mmCIF file of C-alpha atoms and ligand atoms in Angstrom:
data_model
loop_
_atom_site.group_PDB
_atom_site.id
_atom_site.type_symbol
_atom_site.label_atom_id
_atom_site.label_comp_id
_atom_site.label_asym_id
_atom_site.label_seq_id
_atom_site.Cartn_x
_atom_site.Cartn_y
_atom_site.Cartn_z
ATOM 1 C CA UNK A 17 -79.600 58.268 233.466
ATOM 2 C CA UNK A 18 -79.051 57.296 229.826
ATOM 3 C CA UNK A 19 -80.271 53.723 229.283
ATOM 4 C CA UNK A 20 -78.038 51.407 227.254
ATOM 5 C CA UNK A 21 -81.092 49.462 226.077
ATOM 6 C CA UNK A 22 -84.572 50.920 225.588
ATOM 7 C CA UNK A 23 -87.310 48.510 224.626
ATOM 8 C CA UNK A 24 -90.387 50.278 223.325
ATOM 9 C CA UNK A 25 -93.788 48.669 222.782
ATOM 10 C CA UNK A 26 -92.390 45.286 221.678
ATOM 11 C CA UNK A 27 -95.048 42.837 220.476
ATOM 12 C CA UNK A 28 -94.333 39.263 219.335
ATOM 13 C CA UNK A 29 -96.750 36.689 217.946
ATOM 14 C CA UNK A 30 -96.391 33.033 216.963
ATOM 15 C CA UNK A 31 -98.266 31.500 214.061
ATOM 16 C CA UNK A 32 -99.638 28.084 215.060
ATOM 17 C CA UNK A 33 -102.078 25.617 213.547
ATOM 18 C CA UNK A 34 -104.739 26.885 215.983
ATOM 19 C CA UNK A 35 -104.170 30.589 215.252
ATOM 20 C CA UNK A 36 -101.841 33.359 216.311
ATOM 21 C CA UNK A 37 -100.509 33.386 219.909
ATOM 22 C CA UNK A 38 -99.875 36.944 221.130
ATOM 23 C CA UNK A 39 -96.970 36.059 223.441
ATOM 24 C CA UNK A 40 -95.570 39.587 224.024
ATOM 25 C CA UNK A 41 -98.085 42.451 223.862
ATOM 26 C CA UNK A 42 -96.380 45.824 224.023
ATOM 27 C CA UNK A 43 -93.489 45.502 226.460
ATOM 28 C CA UNK A 44 -91.492 48.683 227.234
ATOM 29 C CA UNK A 45 -88.590 49.150 229.645
ATOM 30 C CA UNK A 46 -85.182 50.807 229.967
ATOM 31 C CA UNK A 47 -81.986 49.112 231.137
ATOM 32 C CA UNK A 48 -79.252 51.279 232.629
ATOM 33 C CA UNK A 49 -75.524 50.484 232.616
ATOM 34 C CA UNK A 50 -74.419 48.412 235.597
ATOM 35 C CA UNK A 51 -77.899 47.777 237.024
ATOM 36 C CA UNK A 52 -79.664 44.471 237.686
ATOM 37 C CA UNK A 53 -83.208 44.429 236.315
ATOM 38 C CA UNK A 54 -85.303 41.426 237.355
ATOM 39 C CA UNK A 55 -88.122 40.260 235.104
ATOM 40 C CA UNK A 56 -90.613 38.188 237.078
ATOM 41 C CA UNK A 57 -93.881 36.425 236.340
ATOM 42 C CA UNK A 58 -95.496 33.007 235.958
ATOM 43 C CA UNK A 59 -94.399 30.500 233.310
ATOM 44 C CA UNK A 60 -95.714 31.496 229.891
ATOM 45 C CA UNK A 61 -96.022 35.213 230.731
ATOM 46 C CA UNK A 62 -93.567 36.205 227.968
ATOM 47 C CA UNK A 63 -90.383 36.724 230.028
ATOM 48 C CA UNK A 64 -88.086 34.480 228.021
ATOM 49 C CA UNK A 65 -89.730 35.186 224.646
ATOM 50 C CA UNK A 66 -89.112 38.924 225.104
ATOM 51 C CA UNK A 67 -85.364 38.461 225.575
ATOM 52 C CA UNK A 68 -84.928 35.641 223.096
ATOM 53 C CA UNK A 69 -86.566 37.955 220.536
ATOM 54 C CA UNK A 70 -84.157 40.770 221.419
ATOM 55 C CA UNK A 71 -81.242 38.339 221.027
ATOM 56 C CA UNK A 72 -82.499 37.164 217.631
ATOM 57 C CA UNK A 73 -82.990 33.622 218.944
ATOM 58 C CA UNK A 74 -86.640 33.189 217.928
ATOM 59 C CA UNK A 75 -87.101 31.655 214.483
ATOM 60 C CA UNK A 76 -89.134 34.032 212.282
ATOM 61 C CA UNK A 77 -91.490 32.428 211.211
ATOM 62 C CA UNK A 78 -93.235 30.996 213.179
ATOM 63 C CA UNK A 79 -92.419 34.041 215.352
ATOM 64 C CA UNK A 80 -93.216 37.550 214.143
ATOM 65 C CA UNK A 81 -92.418 40.957 215.626
ATOM 66 C CA UNK A 82 -95.611 42.897 215.000
ATOM 67 C CA UNK A 83 -94.466 46.231 216.454
ATOM 68 C CA UNK A 84 -91.904 47.963 218.614
ATOM 69 C CA UNK A 85 -88.211 48.758 218.626
ATOM 70 C CA UNK A 86 -85.247 48.253 220.923
ATOM 71 C CA UNK A 87 -82.403 50.755 220.505
ATOM 72 C CA UNK A 88 -79.099 49.460 221.911
ATOM 73 C CA UNK A 89 -76.235 51.918 221.513
ATOM 74 C CA UNK A 90 -77.716 53.452 218.378
ATOM 75 C CA UNK A 91 -78.818 50.186 216.730
ATOM 76 C CA UNK A 92 -82.363 48.829 216.795
ATOM 77 C CA UNK A 93 -81.997 45.194 217.909
ATOM 78 C CA UNK A 94 -85.271 44.110 216.346
ATOM 79 C CA UNK A 95 -84.393 45.394 212.857
ATOM 80 C CA UNK A 96 -80.878 43.972 212.579
ATOM 81 C CA UNK A 97 -80.052 41.206 210.106
ATOM 82 C CA UNK A 98 -78.909 37.776 211.361
ATOM 83 C CA UNK A 99 -75.347 38.685 210.437
ATOM 84 C CA UNK A 100 -75.470 41.998 212.321
ATOM 85 C CA UNK A 101 -76.990 40.228 215.337
ATOM 86 C CA UNK A 102 -74.141 37.696 215.330
ATOM 87 C CA UNK A 103 -71.752 40.591 215.911
ATOM 88 C CA UNK A 104 -73.685 41.617 219.033
ATOM 89 C CA UNK A 105 -74.789 38.269 220.459
ATOM 90 C CA UNK A 106 -72.164 36.764 222.764
ATOM 91 C CA UNK A 107 -70.004 39.871 222.361
ATOM 92 C CA UNK A 108 -71.950 42.916 223.533
ATOM 93 C CA UNK A 109 -74.965 41.082 224.929
ATOM 94 C CA UNK A 110 -74.588 37.582 226.357
ATOM 95 C CA UNK A 111 -77.131 35.133 227.681
ATOM 96 C CA UNK A 112 -76.998 32.236 230.133
ATOM 97 C CA UNK A 113 -79.749 29.667 230.473
ATOM 98 C CA UNK A 114 -81.298 27.497 233.147
ATOM 99 C CA UNK A 115 -79.734 24.195 232.110
ATOM 100 C CA UNK A 116 -75.976 24.528 231.547
ATOM 101 C CA UNK A 117 -75.584 20.878 230.533
ATOM 102 C CA UNK A 118 -77.783 21.252 227.461
ATOM 103 C CA UNK A 119 -76.097 24.570 226.574
ATOM 104 C CA UNK A 120 -72.547 23.169 226.670
ATOM 105 C CA UNK A 121 -71.105 20.964 223.941
ATOM 106 C CA UNK A 122 -70.412 17.537 225.560
ATOM 107 C CA UNK A 123 -67.721 16.686 222.983
ATOM 108 C CA UNK A 124 -65.497 19.731 223.591
ATOM 109 C CA UNK A 125 -63.376 20.575 226.631
ATOM 110 C CA UNK A 126 -64.684 23.543 228.595
ATOM 111 C CA UNK A 127 -61.439 25.392 227.844
ATOM 112 C CA UNK A 128 -61.993 25.045 224.105
ATOM 113 C CA UNK A 129 -65.596 26.214 224.448
ATOM 114 C CA UNK A 130 -64.492 29.393 226.219
ATOM 115 C CA UNK A 131 -61.542 29.866 223.825
ATOM 116 C CA UNK A 132 -63.808 29.515 220.772
ATOM 117 C CA UNK A 133 -65.636 32.736 221.768
ATOM 118 C CA UNK A 134 -62.377 34.583 222.411
ATOM 119 C CA UNK A 135 -60.912 33.582 219.041
ATOM 120 C CA UNK A 136 -64.115 34.457 217.158
ATOM 121 C CA UNK A 137 -65.038 37.737 218.837
ATOM 122 C CA UNK A 138 -61.741 39.060 220.229
ATOM 123 C CA UNK A 139 -59.394 37.768 217.530
ATOM 124 C CA UNK A 140 -57.058 36.027 219.987
ATOM 125 C CA UNK A 141 -54.548 33.349 218.998
ATOM 126 C CA UNK A 142 -55.138 29.820 220.350
ATOM 127 C CA UNK A 143 -52.531 30.302 223.051
ATOM 128 C CA UNK A 144 -53.856 33.701 224.145
ATOM 129 C CA UNK A 145 -57.399 32.292 224.188
ATOM 130 C CA UNK A 146 -56.351 29.317 226.336
ATOM 131 C CA UNK A 147 -54.646 31.614 228.871
ATOM 132 C CA UNK A 148 -57.658 33.925 228.925
ATOM 133 C CA UNK A 149 -59.989 30.902 229.334
ATOM 134 C CA UNK A 150 -58.034 29.913 232.452
ATOM 135 C CA UNK A 151 -58.225 33.515 233.733
ATOM 136 C CA UNK A 152 -62.006 33.530 233.159
ATOM 137 C CA UNK A 153 -62.383 30.189 234.964
ATOM 138 C CA UNK A 154 -60.515 31.710 237.893
ATOM 139 C CA UNK A 155 -62.745 34.810 237.717
ATOM 140 C CA UNK A 156 -65.840 32.622 238.139
ATOM 141 C CA UNK A 157 -64.069 30.825 240.981
ATOM 142 C CA UNK A 158 -63.456 27.404 239.491
ATOM 143 C CA UNK A 159 -60.705 25.803 241.592
ATOM 144 C CA UNK A 160 -57.617 24.373 239.841
ATOM 145 C CA UNK A 161 -58.572 26.187 236.642
ATOM 146 C CA UNK A 162 -55.246 25.435 234.913
ATOM 147 C CA UNK A 163 -55.889 21.688 235.207
ATOM 148 C CA UNK A 164 -59.652 21.694 234.735
ATOM 149 C CA UNK A 165 -59.490 23.746 231.519
ATOM 150 C CA UNK A 166 -58.936 20.451 229.649
ATOM 151 C CA UNK A 167 -61.902 18.632 231.189
ATOM 152 C CA UNK A 168 -65.295 17.973 229.592
ATOM 153 C CA UNK A 169 -68.671 19.291 230.844
ATOM 154 C CA UNK A 170 -69.716 15.915 232.339
ATOM 155 C CA UNK A 171 -66.703 16.095 234.670
ATOM 156 C CA UNK A 172 -68.171 19.197 236.394
ATOM 157 C CA UNK A 173 -71.036 19.492 238.912
ATOM 158 C CA UNK A 174 -74.214 21.463 238.007
ATOM 159 C CA UNK A 175 -73.015 24.564 239.847
ATOM 160 C CA UNK A 176 -69.577 24.413 238.216
ATOM 161 C CA UNK A 177 -71.154 23.977 234.762
ATOM 162 C CA UNK A 178 -73.218 27.120 235.386
ATOM 163 C CA UNK A 179 -69.945 28.909 236.259
ATOM 164 C CA UNK A 180 -68.479 27.720 232.941
ATOM 165 C CA UNK A 181 -71.532 29.146 231.145
ATOM 166 C CA UNK A 182 -71.015 32.436 232.978
ATOM 167 C CA UNK A 183 -67.312 32.401 231.968
ATOM 168 C CA UNK A 184 -68.326 31.905 228.304
ATOM 169 C CA UNK A 185 -70.903 34.695 228.625
ATOM 170 C CA UNK A 186 -68.296 37.047 230.123
ATOM 171 C CA UNK A 187 -65.562 36.189 227.621
ATOM 172 C CA UNK A 188 -66.142 39.348 225.606
ATOM 173 C CA UNK A 189 -66.895 41.579 228.606
ATOM 174 C CA UNK A 190 -70.492 42.149 227.482
ATOM 175 C CA UNK A 191 -72.345 45.335 228.336
ATOM 176 C CA UNK A 192 -75.454 43.273 229.123
ATOM 177 C CA UNK A 193 -75.778 39.759 230.575
ATOM 178 C CA UNK A 194 -79.205 38.162 230.267
ATOM 179 C CA UNK A 195 -79.564 35.407 232.852
ATOM 180 C CA UNK A 196 -82.639 33.255 232.163
ATOM 181 C CA UNK A 197 -83.515 31.340 235.348
ATOM 182 C CA UNK A 198 -79.772 30.932 236.080
ATOM 183 C CA UNK A 199 -80.221 29.174 239.411
ATOM 184 C CA UNK A 200 -83.457 27.202 238.924
ATOM 185 C CA UNK A 201 -81.728 23.870 238.234
ATOM 186 C CA UNK A 202 -79.325 24.222 241.171
ATOM 187 C CA UNK A 203 -79.688 23.306 244.825
ATOM 188 C CA UNK A 204 -80.112 26.097 247.357
ATOM 189 C CA UNK A 205 -76.469 26.300 248.504
ATOM 190 C CA UNK A 206 -75.148 26.473 244.949
ATOM 191 C CA UNK A 207 -77.878 29.004 244.056
ATOM 192 C CA UNK A 208 -76.499 31.284 246.769
ATOM 193 C CA UNK A 209 -72.960 30.914 245.408
ATOM 194 C CA UNK A 210 -74.033 31.756 241.842
ATOM 195 C CA UNK A 211 -75.961 34.817 243.080
ATOM 196 C CA UNK A 212 -72.903 35.976 245.020
ATOM 197 C CA UNK A 213 -70.761 35.423 241.932
ATOM 198 C CA UNK A 214 -73.102 37.433 239.667
ATOM 199 C CA UNK A 215 -73.300 40.212 242.250
ATOM 200 C CA UNK A 216 -69.498 40.483 242.438
ATOM 201 C CA UNK A 217 -68.949 40.236 238.666
ATOM 202 C CA UNK A 218 -71.549 42.842 237.842
ATOM 203 C CA UNK A 219 -69.673 45.372 239.997
ATOM 204 C CA UNK A 220 -66.252 44.247 238.777
ATOM 205 C CA UNK A 221 -66.987 44.707 235.077
ATOM 206 C CA UNK A 222 -69.876 47.247 235.365
ATOM 207 C CA UNK A 223 -72.203 45.132 233.271
ATOM 208 C CA UNK A 224 -75.977 45.414 233.293
ATOM 209 C CA UNK A 225 -77.756 42.177 234.196
ATOM 210 C CA UNK A 226 -81.276 41.162 233.206
ATOM 211 C CA UNK A 227 -82.398 38.462 235.595
ATOM 212 C CA UNK A 228 -85.339 36.438 234.293
ATOM 213 C CA UNK A 229 -86.831 34.449 237.134
ATOM 214 C CA UNK A 230 -89.928 33.391 239.023
ATOM 215 C CA UNK A 231 -87.915 33.194 242.257
ATOM 216 C CA UNK A 232 -88.523 36.311 244.363
ATOM 217 C CA UNK A 233 -85.742 35.231 246.761
ATOM 218 C CA UNK A 234 -83.205 35.529 243.937
ATOM 219 C CA UNK A 235 -84.726 38.893 242.963
ATOM 220 C CA UNK A 236 -84.451 40.273 246.492
ATOM 221 C CA UNK A 237 -80.795 39.200 246.719
ATOM 222 C CA UNK A 238 -79.598 40.560 243.411
ATOM 223 C CA UNK A 239 -81.897 43.047 241.658
ATOM 224 C CA UNK A 240 -82.013 46.852 241.738
ATOM 225 C CA UNK A 241 -85.289 47.128 239.839
ATOM 226 C CA UNK A 242 -88.124 44.734 239.045
ATOM 227 C CA UNK A 243 -90.568 44.495 236.133
ATOM 228 C CA UNK A 244 -93.542 42.168 236.673
ATOM 229 C CA UNK A 245 -94.926 40.531 233.530
ATOM 230 C CA UNK A 246 -98.415 39.114 233.140
ATOM 231 C CA UNK A 247 -99.892 37.725 229.927
ATOM 232 C CA UNK A 248 -97.240 39.372 227.764
ATOM 233 C CA UNK A 249 -97.450 42.844 229.357
ATOM 234 C CA UNK A 250 -95.452 44.599 232.096
ATOM 235 C CA UNK A 251 -98.031 45.310 234.778
ATOM 236 C CA UNK A 252 -95.781 46.861 237.412
ATOM 237 C CA UNK A 253 -92.196 48.085 237.656
ATOM 238 C CA UNK A 254 -90.043 49.896 240.180
ATOM 239 C CA UNK A 255 -87.132 49.615 242.615
ATOM 240 C CA UNK A 256 -86.909 46.188 244.236
ATOM 241 C CA UNK A 257 -87.424 47.448 247.813
ATOM 242 C CA UNK A 258 -90.606 49.351 246.866
ATOM 243 C CA UNK A 259 -92.099 46.435 244.950
ATOM 244 C CA UNK A 260 -91.487 44.012 247.814
ATOM 245 C CA UNK A 261 -92.587 46.359 250.580
ATOM 246 C CA UNK A 262 -95.513 48.075 248.848
ATOM 247 C CA UNK A 263 -96.715 46.379 245.663
ATOM 248 C CA UNK A 264 -99.236 48.501 243.778
ATOM 249 C CA UNK A 265 -100.704 46.016 241.284
ATOM 250 C CA UNK A 266 -103.118 43.260 242.363
ATOM 251 C CA UNK A 267 -101.132 40.659 240.381
ATOM 252 C CA UNK A 268 -97.906 41.550 242.230
ATOM 253 C CA UNK A 269 -99.866 41.327 245.484
ATOM 254 C CA UNK A 270 -101.104 37.883 244.432
ATOM 255 C CA UNK A 271 -97.580 36.735 243.540
ATOM 256 C CA UNK A 272 -96.279 37.883 246.890
ATOM 257 C CA UNK A 273 -99.097 36.185 248.784
ATOM 258 C CA UNK A 274 -98.390 32.912 246.941
ATOM 259 C CA UNK A 275 -94.734 32.565 247.891
ATOM 260 C CA UNK A 276 -92.616 33.275 250.968
ATOM 261 C CA UNK A 277 -91.571 36.949 250.990
ATOM 262 C CA UNK A 278 -87.855 37.232 251.787
ATOM 263 C CA UNK A 279 -88.427 40.712 253.237
ATOM 264 C CA UNK A 280 -91.434 39.594 255.345
ATOM 265 C CA UNK A 281 -90.398 36.244 256.878
ATOM 266 C CA UNK A 282 -93.199 36.536 259.454
ATOM 267 C CA UNK A 283 -95.779 35.962 256.662
ATOM 268 C CA UNK A 284 -96.261 32.201 256.534
ATOM 269 C CA UNK A 285 -99.857 31.790 255.252
ATOM 270 C CA UNK A 286 -99.447 31.324 251.496
ATOM 271 C CA UNK A 287 -102.400 31.819 249.112
ATOM 272 C CA UNK A 288 -102.546 30.713 245.486
ATOM 273 C CA UNK A 289 -103.865 33.127 242.839
ATOM 274 C CA UNK A 290 -107.214 31.634 241.737
ATOM 275 C CA UNK A 291 -107.815 30.741 238.069
ATOM 276 C CA UNK A 292 -105.255 30.697 235.290
ATOM 277 C CA UNK A 293 -103.709 33.200 232.861
ATOM 278 C CA UNK A 294 -105.840 34.206 229.845
ATOM 279 C CA UNK A 295 -105.795 32.488 226.490
ATOM 280 C CA UNK A 296 -103.234 34.401 224.428
ATOM 281 C CA UNK A 297 -104.799 33.192 221.165
ATOM 282 C CA UNK A 298 -107.518 35.681 221.984
ATOM 283 C CA UNK A 299 -106.453 37.998 224.835
ATOM 284 C CA UNK A 300 -109.206 39.833 226.724
ATOM 285 C CA UNK A 301 -110.188 43.350 225.611
ATOM 286 C CA UNK A 302 -109.810 44.783 229.110
ATOM 287 C CA UNK A 303 -107.269 44.040 231.827
ATOM 288 C CA UNK A 304 -105.740 40.588 231.291
ATOM 289 C CA UNK A 305 -105.837 39.930 235.047
ATOM 290 C CA UNK A 306 -109.522 40.858 235.507
ATOM 291 C CA UNK A 307 -110.862 37.285 235.716
ATOM 292 C CA UNK A 308 -108.516 36.547 238.652
ATOM 293 C CA UNK A 309 -108.461 39.950 240.326
ATOM 294 C CA UNK A 310 -110.250 40.409 243.675
ATOM 295 C CA UNK A 311 -110.436 44.175 243.021
ATOM 296 C CA UNK A 312 -111.848 44.040 239.468
ATOM 297 C CA UNK A 313 -114.278 46.853 238.577
ATOM 298 C CA UNK A 314 -116.691 47.211 235.684
ATOM 299 C CA UNK A 315 -114.185 49.171 233.576
ATOM 300 C CA UNK A 316 -111.536 46.465 234.001
ATOM 301 C CA UNK A 317 -113.249 43.985 231.680
ATOM 302 C CA UNK A 318 -114.135 46.711 229.177
ATOM 303 C CA UNK A 319 -110.925 48.714 228.723
ATOM 304 C CA UNK A 320 -107.278 47.776 228.936
ATOM 305 C CA UNK A 321 -105.748 49.977 231.669
ATOM 306 C CA UNK A 322 -103.048 52.477 230.680
ATOM 307 C CA UNK A 323 -99.709 52.565 232.498
ATOM 308 C CA UNK A 324 -99.921 54.973 235.431
ATOM 309 C CA UNK A 325 -96.745 56.727 236.641
ATOM 310 C CA UNK A 326 -96.868 56.459 240.421
ATOM 311 C CA UNK A 327 -93.557 58.313 240.830
ATOM 312 C CA UNK A 328 -90.388 58.952 238.806
ATOM 313 C CA UNK A 329 -89.427 55.298 238.835
ATOM 314 C CA UNK A 330 -92.648 53.397 239.608
ATOM 315 C CA UNK A 331 -95.315 52.366 237.115
ATOM 316 C CA UNK A 332 -98.461 50.274 237.426
ATOM 317 C CA UNK A 333 -100.922 49.148 234.757
ATOM 318 C CA UNK A 334 -104.098 49.097 236.808
ATOM 319 C CA UNK A 335 -107.318 51.109 236.847
ATOM 320 C CA UNK A 336 -107.073 51.395 240.631
ATOM 321 C CA UNK A 337 -104.573 54.218 240.075
ATOM 322 C CA UNK A 338 -107.074 56.290 238.111
ATOM 323 C CA UNK A 339 -108.187 59.368 240.035
ATOM 324 C CA UNK A 340 -111.825 58.203 239.896
ATOM 325 C CA UNK A 341 -111.163 54.678 241.240
ATOM 326 C CA UNK A 342 -113.090 53.892 244.453
ATOM 327 C CA UNK A 343 -110.990 55.018 247.406
ATOM 328 C CA UNK A 344 -111.967 51.974 249.515
ATOM 329 C CA UNK A 345 -110.446 49.584 246.890
ATOM 330 C CA UNK A 346 -107.296 51.715 246.620
ATOM 331 C CA UNK A 347 -106.961 51.655 250.379
ATOM 332 C CA UNK A 348 -107.414 47.862 250.431
ATOM 333 C CA UNK A 349 -104.543 47.413 247.943
ATOM 334 C CA UNK A 350 -102.383 49.879 249.866
ATOM 335 C CA UNK A 351 -102.878 47.952 253.108
ATOM 336 C CA UNK A 352 -102.828 44.399 251.735
HETATM 337 FE FE1 LIG B 404 -107.573 44.275 238.856
HETATM 338 FE FE2 LIG B 404 -108.791 46.093 237.362
HETATM 339 FE FE3 LIG B 404 -106.351 46.547 238.223
HETATM 340 FE FE4 LIG B 404 -106.793 44.741 236.352
HETATM 341 S S1 LIG B 404 -107.120 46.937 236.165
HETATM 342 S S2 LIG B 404 -105.483 44.498 238.086
HETATM 343 S S3 LIG B 404 -108.738 43.886 237.023
HETATM 344 S S4 LIG B 404 -108.190 46.312 239.474
#
């Protein structure tokens, strides 16, 4: 498959008074047309920074891309000027955020906010844009769209506001939708509706979706593939079923043990991962998870593990996959 976006060895740092924070430390992944790729990991692991960097939303400085590239249809996203990025952002790649209320303009009707994108990026007249805004509101299943197009964000519920954000994001039929914790601020019933909506829309307009979340329930319902981030690095990636059924990295195992597994409802004893993520002012030389890993070996604190290809579509960044790793530890991970 030819990926529409290939991110290669992306590294991002932030200059602060206390030193340089290495927030993203060599992230690589491919995104294929029409697929849903979930990016999971704890808060502060670099999930949002990675995609905000690709969208040109991180102020530089204090941010700085120290290496890497991200070809998207022949253009490297990380080398484009602000002006070039404006032509892509909201048009070819769109993003929705966790809190729709703070993303919407409270002084403009929702119809005008959707129409603004259509006029700017698709060159529509005001009347065409208004009609298309109503069509988009219907597409995201907002009832009485023709009347509600003239209402303001505060007149909508949280779930409906998220639908408006999705309508704005879809206005230009983007090739990629980046959804950053799209359901975190919503109650469980509305979460389910938004997931259903994204699932249907992704098929309808064949758009790739990047789902940034810490909620494995959302991942299981929507994603095709998963990439697990820890301390600014992807430590494991693969098809969603494989990652849930047979995780191969101790951090993924820890994540699964800490939260209810939607594919293993019989597992009710939840265990927290001990310790906390490393200080990214001065990341460890070896594996970033070593201080918390129950399987850590001598080499783990000394050398950063390479990425091991476990099969065509599965990767894991862990020394346990080295041919010389102790077989008893490998067996323990396999049967955990
Ligand atoms: Fe644990 Fe070592 Fe694997 Fe890191 S490389 S996850 S410390 S076993």
